[in-house]
């Protein structure tokens, strides 16, 4: 009997114009977890069709609202379906389906509320965690996602600290392909993320 057999786990994958990649990502995730939700964030390509062909549950935004909004849509759906644990996963092929088990283990075996994937945990370098994470139902309900775009990642970390949730980081690998490099964030985007996050905090 697997550790997740008596727990309802959903994988949520926000996607925007990821045709050519999202199908492979969804299939890999489904090889680990049956409940895979792809949120098509107003794509103009075949993202939704490819995700559906891969067997994912597909939710669609009529317009591009941003990764934070897509993540919230997917998490809300998972919770409405009775999810006990929600795993968030990128759609560009950088995250490995094999790492899902690493995220789930601390929740299932040690009672953590949130588990964050970290690229360089083994090296001792301090870097922001990846958008690869697992949250218990309680944590997902308690942490609000109000910021629609990339600043939601900082918002989630802020919520973990503010709510004093029990969390840990686990070492995970990132697959850097030519495709993911082309889609990668520029340095200027990092400043925009911080600015959006601060505006969100000031606006509360």
PDB file of C-alpha atoms in Angstrom:
ATOM      1  CA  UNK A   1       0.000   0.000   0.000  1.00  0.00           C
ATOM      2  CA  UNK A   2       1.449   3.385  -1.032  1.00  0.00           C
ATOM      3  CA  UNK A   3       1.746   6.229   1.453  1.00  0.00           C
ATOM      4  CA  UNK A   4      -0.751   8.308  -0.542  1.00  0.00           C
ATOM      5  CA  UNK A   5      -3.364   5.573  -1.002  1.00  0.00           C
ATOM      6  CA  UNK A   6      -5.611   6.915   1.747  1.00  0.00           C
ATOM      7  CA  UNK A   7      -4.901  10.587   1.037  1.00  0.00           C
ATOM      8  CA  UNK A   8      -6.355  12.650  -1.805  1.00  0.00           C
ATOM      9  CA  UNK A   9      -3.459  14.366  -3.589  1.00  0.00           C
ATOM     10  CA  UNK A  10      -3.842  16.834  -6.465  1.00  0.00           C
ATOM     11  CA  UNK A  11      -1.101  18.273  -8.676  1.00  0.00           C
ATOM     12  CA  UNK A  12      -1.860  21.797  -9.928  1.00  0.00           C
ATOM     13  CA  UNK A  13      -0.016  23.024 -13.033  1.00  0.00           C
ATOM     14  CA  UNK A  14      -0.520  26.649 -14.167  1.00  0.00           C
ATOM     15  CA  UNK A  15       0.208  26.979 -17.890  1.00  0.00           C
ATOM     16  CA  UNK A  16       0.375  29.827 -20.396  1.00  0.00           C
ATOM     17  CA  UNK A  17       1.282  29.103 -24.023  1.00  0.00           C
ATOM     18  CA  UNK A  18       3.064  25.860 -23.138  1.00  0.00           C
ATOM     19  CA  UNK A  19       1.978  23.776 -26.142  1.00  0.00           C
ATOM     20  CA  UNK A  20       4.704  21.317 -27.033  1.00  0.00           C
ATOM     21  CA  UNK A  21       5.662  20.845 -23.390  1.00  0.00           C
ATOM     22  CA  UNK A  22       2.604  20.763 -21.133  1.00  0.00           C
ATOM     23  CA  UNK A  23       1.416  17.388 -22.414  1.00  0.00           C
ATOM     24  CA  UNK A  24       4.690  15.721 -21.474  1.00  0.00           C
ATOM     25  CA  UNK A  25       4.659  17.433 -18.073  1.00  0.00           C
ATOM     26  CA  UNK A  26       1.070  16.381 -17.353  1.00  0.00           C
ATOM     27  CA  UNK A  27       1.749  12.763 -18.343  1.00  0.00           C
ATOM     28  CA  UNK A  28       4.807  12.625 -16.107  1.00  0.00           C
ATOM     29  CA  UNK A  29       2.847  14.046 -13.171  1.00  0.00           C
ATOM     30  CA  UNK A  30      -0.007  11.569 -13.776  1.00  0.00           C
ATOM     31  CA  UNK A  31       2.482   8.710 -13.631  1.00  0.00           C
ATOM     32  CA  UNK A  32       2.866   9.627  -9.947  1.00  0.00           C
ATOM     33  CA  UNK A  33      -0.481  11.174  -9.001  1.00  0.00           C
ATOM     34  CA  UNK A  34      -3.791  10.456 -10.815  1.00  0.00           C
ATOM     35  CA  UNK A  35      -5.349  13.857 -10.061  1.00  0.00           C
ATOM     36  CA  UNK A  36      -3.552  16.378 -12.273  1.00  0.00           C
ATOM     37  CA  UNK A  37      -5.127  19.787 -12.895  1.00  0.00           C
ATOM     38  CA  UNK A  38      -3.783  22.063 -15.628  1.00  0.00           C
ATOM     39  CA  UNK A  39      -5.006  25.659 -15.514  1.00  0.00           C
ATOM     40  CA  UNK A  40      -4.766  27.167 -18.994  1.00  0.00           C
ATOM     41  CA  UNK A  41      -4.231  30.851 -18.259  1.00  0.00           C
ATOM     42  CA  UNK A  42      -5.677  32.342 -21.440  1.00  0.00           C
ATOM     43  CA  UNK A  43      -3.250  30.668 -23.832  1.00  0.00           C
ATOM     44  CA  UNK A  44      -3.403  31.427 -27.563  1.00  0.00           C
ATOM     45  CA  UNK A  45      -1.938  28.050 -28.558  1.00  0.00           C
ATOM     46  CA  UNK A  46      -2.910  24.399 -28.038  1.00  0.00           C
ATOM     47  CA  UNK A  47      -2.014  24.258 -24.333  1.00  0.00           C
ATOM     48  CA  UNK A  48      -5.504  23.215 -23.212  1.00  0.00           C
ATOM     49  CA  UNK A  49      -5.913  20.587 -25.942  1.00  0.00           C
ATOM     50  CA  UNK A  50      -2.524  19.000 -25.245  1.00  0.00           C
ATOM     51  CA  UNK A  51      -3.158  18.905 -21.496  1.00  0.00           C
ATOM     52  CA  UNK A  52      -6.557  17.291 -22.030  1.00  0.00           C
ATOM     53  CA  UNK A  53      -5.078  14.705 -24.405  1.00  0.00           C
ATOM     54  CA  UNK A  54      -2.526  13.886 -21.701  1.00  0.00           C
ATOM     55  CA  UNK A  55      -5.393  13.044 -19.348  1.00  0.00           C
ATOM     56  CA  UNK A  56      -5.302  16.141 -17.154  1.00  0.00           C
ATOM     57  CA  UNK A  57      -8.315  17.971 -15.799  1.00  0.00           C
ATOM     58  CA  UNK A  58      -8.233  21.292 -17.665  1.00  0.00           C
ATOM     59  CA  UNK A  59      -9.537  24.575 -16.264  1.00  0.00           C
ATOM     60  CA  UNK A  60      -9.442  27.636 -18.507  1.00  0.00           C
ATOM     61  CA  UNK A  61      -9.111  31.381 -17.969  1.00  0.00           C
ATOM     62  CA  UNK A  62     -10.611  33.342 -20.849  1.00  0.00           C
ATOM     63  CA  UNK A  63      -7.811  35.915 -20.560  1.00  0.00           C
ATOM     64  CA  UNK A  64      -4.249  35.767 -19.264  1.00  0.00           C
ATOM     65  CA  UNK A  65      -4.460  36.674 -15.574  1.00  0.00           C
ATOM     66  CA  UNK A  66      -1.032  35.571 -14.373  1.00  0.00           C
ATOM     67  CA  UNK A  67       0.520  32.568 -12.673  1.00  0.00           C
ATOM     68  CA  UNK A  68      -0.738  33.495  -9.202  1.00  0.00           C
ATOM     69  CA  UNK A  69      -4.329  33.672 -10.429  1.00  0.00           C
ATOM     70  CA  UNK A  70      -3.977  30.366 -12.296  1.00  0.00           C
ATOM     71  CA  UNK A  71      -2.514  28.720  -9.217  1.00  0.00           C
ATOM     72  CA  UNK A  72      -5.393  29.981  -7.063  1.00  0.00           C
ATOM     73  CA  UNK A  73      -7.943  28.654  -9.563  1.00  0.00           C
ATOM     74  CA  UNK A  74      -6.298  25.231  -9.516  1.00  0.00           C
ATOM     75  CA  UNK A  75      -5.907  25.077  -5.740  1.00  0.00           C
ATOM     76  CA  UNK A  76      -9.506  26.180  -5.172  1.00  0.00           C
ATOM     77  CA  UNK A  77     -10.671  23.435  -7.542  1.00  0.00           C
ATOM     78  CA  UNK A  78      -8.545  20.809  -5.799  1.00  0.00           C
ATOM     79  CA  UNK A  79      -9.883  21.827  -2.391  1.00  0.00           C
ATOM     80  CA  UNK A  80     -13.457  21.737  -3.688  1.00  0.00           C
ATOM     81  CA  UNK A  81     -12.762  18.172  -4.864  1.00  0.00           C
ATOM     82  CA  UNK A  82     -11.649  17.192  -1.366  1.00  0.00           C
ATOM     83  CA  UNK A  83      -7.867  17.350  -1.761  1.00  0.00           C
ATOM     84  CA  UNK A  84      -5.890  16.539   1.390  1.00  0.00           C
ATOM     85  CA  UNK A  85      -2.600  17.657  -0.193  1.00  0.00           C
ATOM     86  CA  UNK A  86      -1.932  20.009  -3.116  1.00  0.00           C
ATOM     87  CA  UNK A  87       1.323  19.915  -5.076  1.00  0.00           C
ATOM     88  CA  UNK A  88       2.178  22.892  -7.312  1.00  0.00           C
ATOM     89  CA  UNK A  89       4.230  22.155 -10.406  1.00  0.00           C
ATOM     90  CA  UNK A  90       5.588  24.237 -13.306  1.00  0.00           C
ATOM     91  CA  UNK A  91       4.485  23.533 -16.873  1.00  0.00           C
ATOM     92  CA  UNK A  92       7.750  24.208 -18.726  1.00  0.00           C
ATOM     93  CA  UNK A  93       9.456  20.895 -18.005  1.00  0.00           C
ATOM     94  CA  UNK A  94      11.894  22.135 -15.348  1.00  0.00           C
ATOM     95  CA  UNK A  95      10.340  20.144 -12.504  1.00  0.00           C
ATOM     96  CA  UNK A  96      10.768  16.367 -12.240  1.00  0.00           C
ATOM     97  CA  UNK A  97       7.811  14.122 -11.484  1.00  0.00           C
ATOM     98  CA  UNK A  98      10.181  11.953  -9.434  1.00  0.00           C
ATOM     99  CA  UNK A  99      10.483  14.788  -6.913  1.00  0.00           C
ATOM    100  CA  UNK A 100       6.777  14.667  -6.054  1.00  0.00           C
ATOM    101  CA  UNK A 101       7.445  11.746  -3.710  1.00  0.00           C
ATOM    102  CA  UNK A 102      10.158  13.797  -1.962  1.00  0.00           C
ATOM    103  CA  UNK A 103       7.660  16.602  -1.351  1.00  0.00           C
ATOM    104  CA  UNK A 104       4.965  14.311   0.003  1.00  0.00           C
ATOM    105  CA  UNK A 105       7.123  12.306   2.403  1.00  0.00           C
ATOM    106  CA  UNK A 106       7.619  15.002   5.107  1.00  0.00           C
ATOM    107  CA  UNK A 107       3.865  15.680   5.154  1.00  0.00           C
ATOM    108  CA  UNK A 108       2.838  12.035   5.250  1.00  0.00           C
ATOM    109  CA  UNK A 109       5.548  10.810   7.612  1.00  0.00           C
ATOM    110  CA  UNK A 110       6.408  13.821   9.792  1.00  0.00           C
ATOM    111  CA  UNK A 111       3.310  15.998   9.792  1.00  0.00           C
ATOM    112  CA  UNK A 112       4.705  19.106   8.087  1.00  0.00           C
ATOM    113  CA  UNK A 113       2.204  21.662   6.770  1.00  0.00           C
ATOM    114  CA  UNK A 114       4.253  22.794   3.769  1.00  0.00           C
ATOM    115  CA  UNK A 115       7.224  21.328   1.907  1.00  0.00           C
ATOM    116  CA  UNK A 116       9.291  23.460  -0.470  1.00  0.00           C
ATOM    117  CA  UNK A 117      11.577  22.207  -3.205  1.00  0.00           C
ATOM    118  CA  UNK A 118      15.032  23.790  -3.162  1.00  0.00           C
ATOM    119  CA  UNK A 119      17.581  23.663  -5.978  1.00  0.00           C
ATOM    120  CA  UNK A 120      20.707  24.195  -3.913  1.00  0.00           C
ATOM    121  CA  UNK A 121      19.832  22.878  -0.470  1.00  0.00           C
ATOM    122  CA  UNK A 122      22.669  20.344  -0.544  1.00  0.00           C
ATOM    123  CA  UNK A 123      25.221  23.004  -1.516  1.00  0.00           C
ATOM    124  CA  UNK A 124      24.524  25.245   1.477  1.00  0.00           C
ATOM    125  CA  UNK A 125      23.670  28.214  -0.748  1.00  0.00           C
ATOM    126  CA  UNK A 126      20.707  30.323   0.324  1.00  0.00           C
ATOM    127  CA  UNK A 127      18.371  30.753  -2.617  1.00  0.00           C
ATOM    128  CA  UNK A 128      14.604  31.246  -2.887  1.00  0.00           C
ATOM    129  CA  UNK A 129      12.711  27.920  -3.020  1.00  0.00           C
ATOM    130  CA  UNK A 130      11.268  26.743  -6.296  1.00  0.00           C
ATOM    131  CA  UNK A 131       7.618  26.970  -7.248  1.00  0.00           C
ATOM    132  CA  UNK A 132       7.640  23.219  -6.642  1.00  0.00           C
ATOM    133  CA  UNK A 133       5.855  22.785  -3.317  1.00  0.00           C
ATOM    134  CA  UNK A 134       3.337  20.673  -1.422  1.00  0.00           C
ATOM    135  CA  UNK A 135       0.718  22.025   0.967  1.00  0.00           C
ATOM    136  CA  UNK A 136      -1.700  20.271   3.273  1.00  0.00           C
ATOM    137  CA  UNK A 137      -5.357  21.134   2.917  1.00  0.00           C
ATOM    138  CA  UNK A 138      -5.193  23.254   6.073  1.00  0.00           C
ATOM    139  CA  UNK A 139      -2.203  25.215   4.780  1.00  0.00           C
ATOM    140  CA  UNK A 140      -3.758  25.732   1.346  1.00  0.00           C
ATOM    141  CA  UNK A 141      -6.948  27.066   2.938  1.00  0.00           C
ATOM    142  CA  UNK A 142      -5.083  29.368   5.335  1.00  0.00           C
ATOM    143  CA  UNK A 143      -2.596  30.887   2.886  1.00  0.00           C
ATOM    144  CA  UNK A 144      -4.418  33.405   0.686  1.00  0.00           C
ATOM    145  CA  UNK A 145      -3.168  34.009  -2.860  1.00  0.00           C
ATOM    146  CA  UNK A 146      -4.209  37.553  -3.696  1.00  0.00           C
ATOM    147  CA  UNK A 147      -1.435  38.498  -6.129  1.00  0.00           C
ATOM    148  CA  UNK A 148      -2.221  37.384  -9.660  1.00  0.00           C
ATOM    149  CA  UNK A 149       1.258  37.273 -11.154  1.00  0.00           C
ATOM    150  CA  UNK A 150       4.713  36.012 -10.167  1.00  0.00           C
ATOM    151  CA  UNK A 151       4.803  37.724  -6.758  1.00  0.00           C
ATOM    152  CA  UNK A 152       2.496  35.009  -5.421  1.00  0.00           C
ATOM    153  CA  UNK A 153       5.610  32.928  -4.614  1.00  0.00           C
ATOM    154  CA  UNK A 154       6.796  35.540  -2.108  1.00  0.00           C
ATOM    155  CA  UNK A 155       3.225  35.890  -0.852  1.00  0.00           C
ATOM    156  CA  UNK A 156       3.098  32.169  -0.035  1.00  0.00           C
ATOM    157  CA  UNK A 157       6.405  32.339   1.850  1.00  0.00           C
ATOM    158  CA  UNK A 158       5.110  35.351   3.771  1.00  0.00           C
ATOM    159  CA  UNK A 159       1.950  33.417   4.662  1.00  0.00           C
ATOM    160  CA  UNK A 160       3.954  30.446   5.934  1.00  0.00           C
ATOM    161  CA  UNK A 161       5.931  32.719   8.261  1.00  0.00           C
ATOM    162  CA  UNK A 162       2.955  34.807   9.377  1.00  0.00           C
ATOM    163  CA  UNK A 163       0.804  31.776  10.172  1.00  0.00           C
ATOM    164  CA  UNK A 164       3.752  29.944  11.768  1.00  0.00           C
ATOM    165  CA  UNK A 165       3.123  26.866   9.687  1.00  0.00           C
ATOM    166  CA  UNK A 166       5.463  23.935  10.089  1.00  0.00           C
ATOM    167  CA  UNK A 167       7.529  23.686   6.912  1.00  0.00           C
ATOM    168  CA  UNK A 168      10.724  22.198   5.553  1.00  0.00           C
ATOM    169  CA  UNK A 169      12.757  22.255   2.353  1.00  0.00           C
ATOM    170  CA  UNK A 170      13.875  19.207   0.401  1.00  0.00           C
ATOM    171  CA  UNK A 171      16.580  19.073  -2.287  1.00  0.00           C
ATOM    172  CA  UNK A 172      15.134  18.823  -5.787  1.00  0.00           C
ATOM    173  CA  UNK A 173      16.644  18.927  -9.250  1.00  0.00           C
ATOM    174  CA  UNK A 174      15.808  21.324 -12.053  1.00  0.00           C
ATOM    175  CA  UNK A 175      15.912  20.223 -15.685  1.00  0.00           C
ATOM    176  CA  UNK A 176      17.294  23.104 -17.736  1.00  0.00           C
ATOM    177  CA  UNK A 177      16.340  22.551 -21.365  1.00  0.00           C
ATOM    178  CA  UNK A 178      16.722  24.946 -24.281  1.00  0.00           C
ATOM    179  CA  UNK A 179      12.972  25.475 -24.109  1.00  0.00           C
ATOM    180  CA  UNK A 180      12.960  26.342 -20.398  1.00  0.00           C
ATOM    181  CA  UNK A 181      15.924  28.690 -20.845  1.00  0.00           C
ATOM    182  CA  UNK A 182      14.091  30.570 -23.564  1.00  0.00           C
ATOM    183  CA  UNK A 183      11.065  30.860 -21.278  1.00  0.00           C
ATOM    184  CA  UNK A 184      13.147  31.812 -18.216  1.00  0.00           C
ATOM    185  CA  UNK A 185      12.705  35.050 -16.292  1.00  0.00           C
ATOM    186  CA  UNK A 186      15.027  37.932 -16.947  1.00  0.00           C
ATOM    187  CA  UNK A 187      16.722  39.705 -14.072  1.00  0.00           C
ATOM    188  CA  UNK A 188      14.393  42.672 -14.478  1.00  0.00           C
ATOM    189  CA  UNK A 189      11.479  40.356 -13.708  1.00  0.00           C
ATOM    190  CA  UNK A 190      12.864  39.730 -10.222  1.00  0.00           C
ATOM    191  CA  UNK A 191      12.576  43.423  -9.375  1.00  0.00           C
ATOM    192  CA  UNK A 192       9.017  43.460 -10.716  1.00  0.00           C
ATOM    193  CA  UNK A 193       8.104  40.466  -8.548  1.00  0.00           C
ATOM    194  CA  UNK A 194       9.397  42.212  -5.415  1.00  0.00           C
ATOM    195  CA  UNK A 195       7.571  45.409  -6.382  1.00  0.00           C
ATOM    196  CA  UNK A 196       4.278  43.548  -6.957  1.00  0.00           C
ATOM    197  CA  UNK A 197       4.655  41.765  -3.619  1.00  0.00           C
ATOM    198  CA  UNK A 198       5.275  45.011  -1.720  1.00  0.00           C
ATOM    199  CA  UNK A 199       2.330  46.683  -3.426  1.00  0.00           C
ATOM    200  CA  UNK A 200       0.190  43.730  -2.387  1.00  0.00           C
ATOM    201  CA  UNK A 201       1.280  44.043   1.248  1.00  0.00           C
ATOM    202  CA  UNK A 202       0.721  47.801   1.299  1.00  0.00           C
ATOM    203  CA  UNK A 203      -2.698  47.333  -0.254  1.00  0.00           C
ATOM    204  CA  UNK A 204      -3.958  45.011   2.491  1.00  0.00           C
TER     205      UNK A 204
END
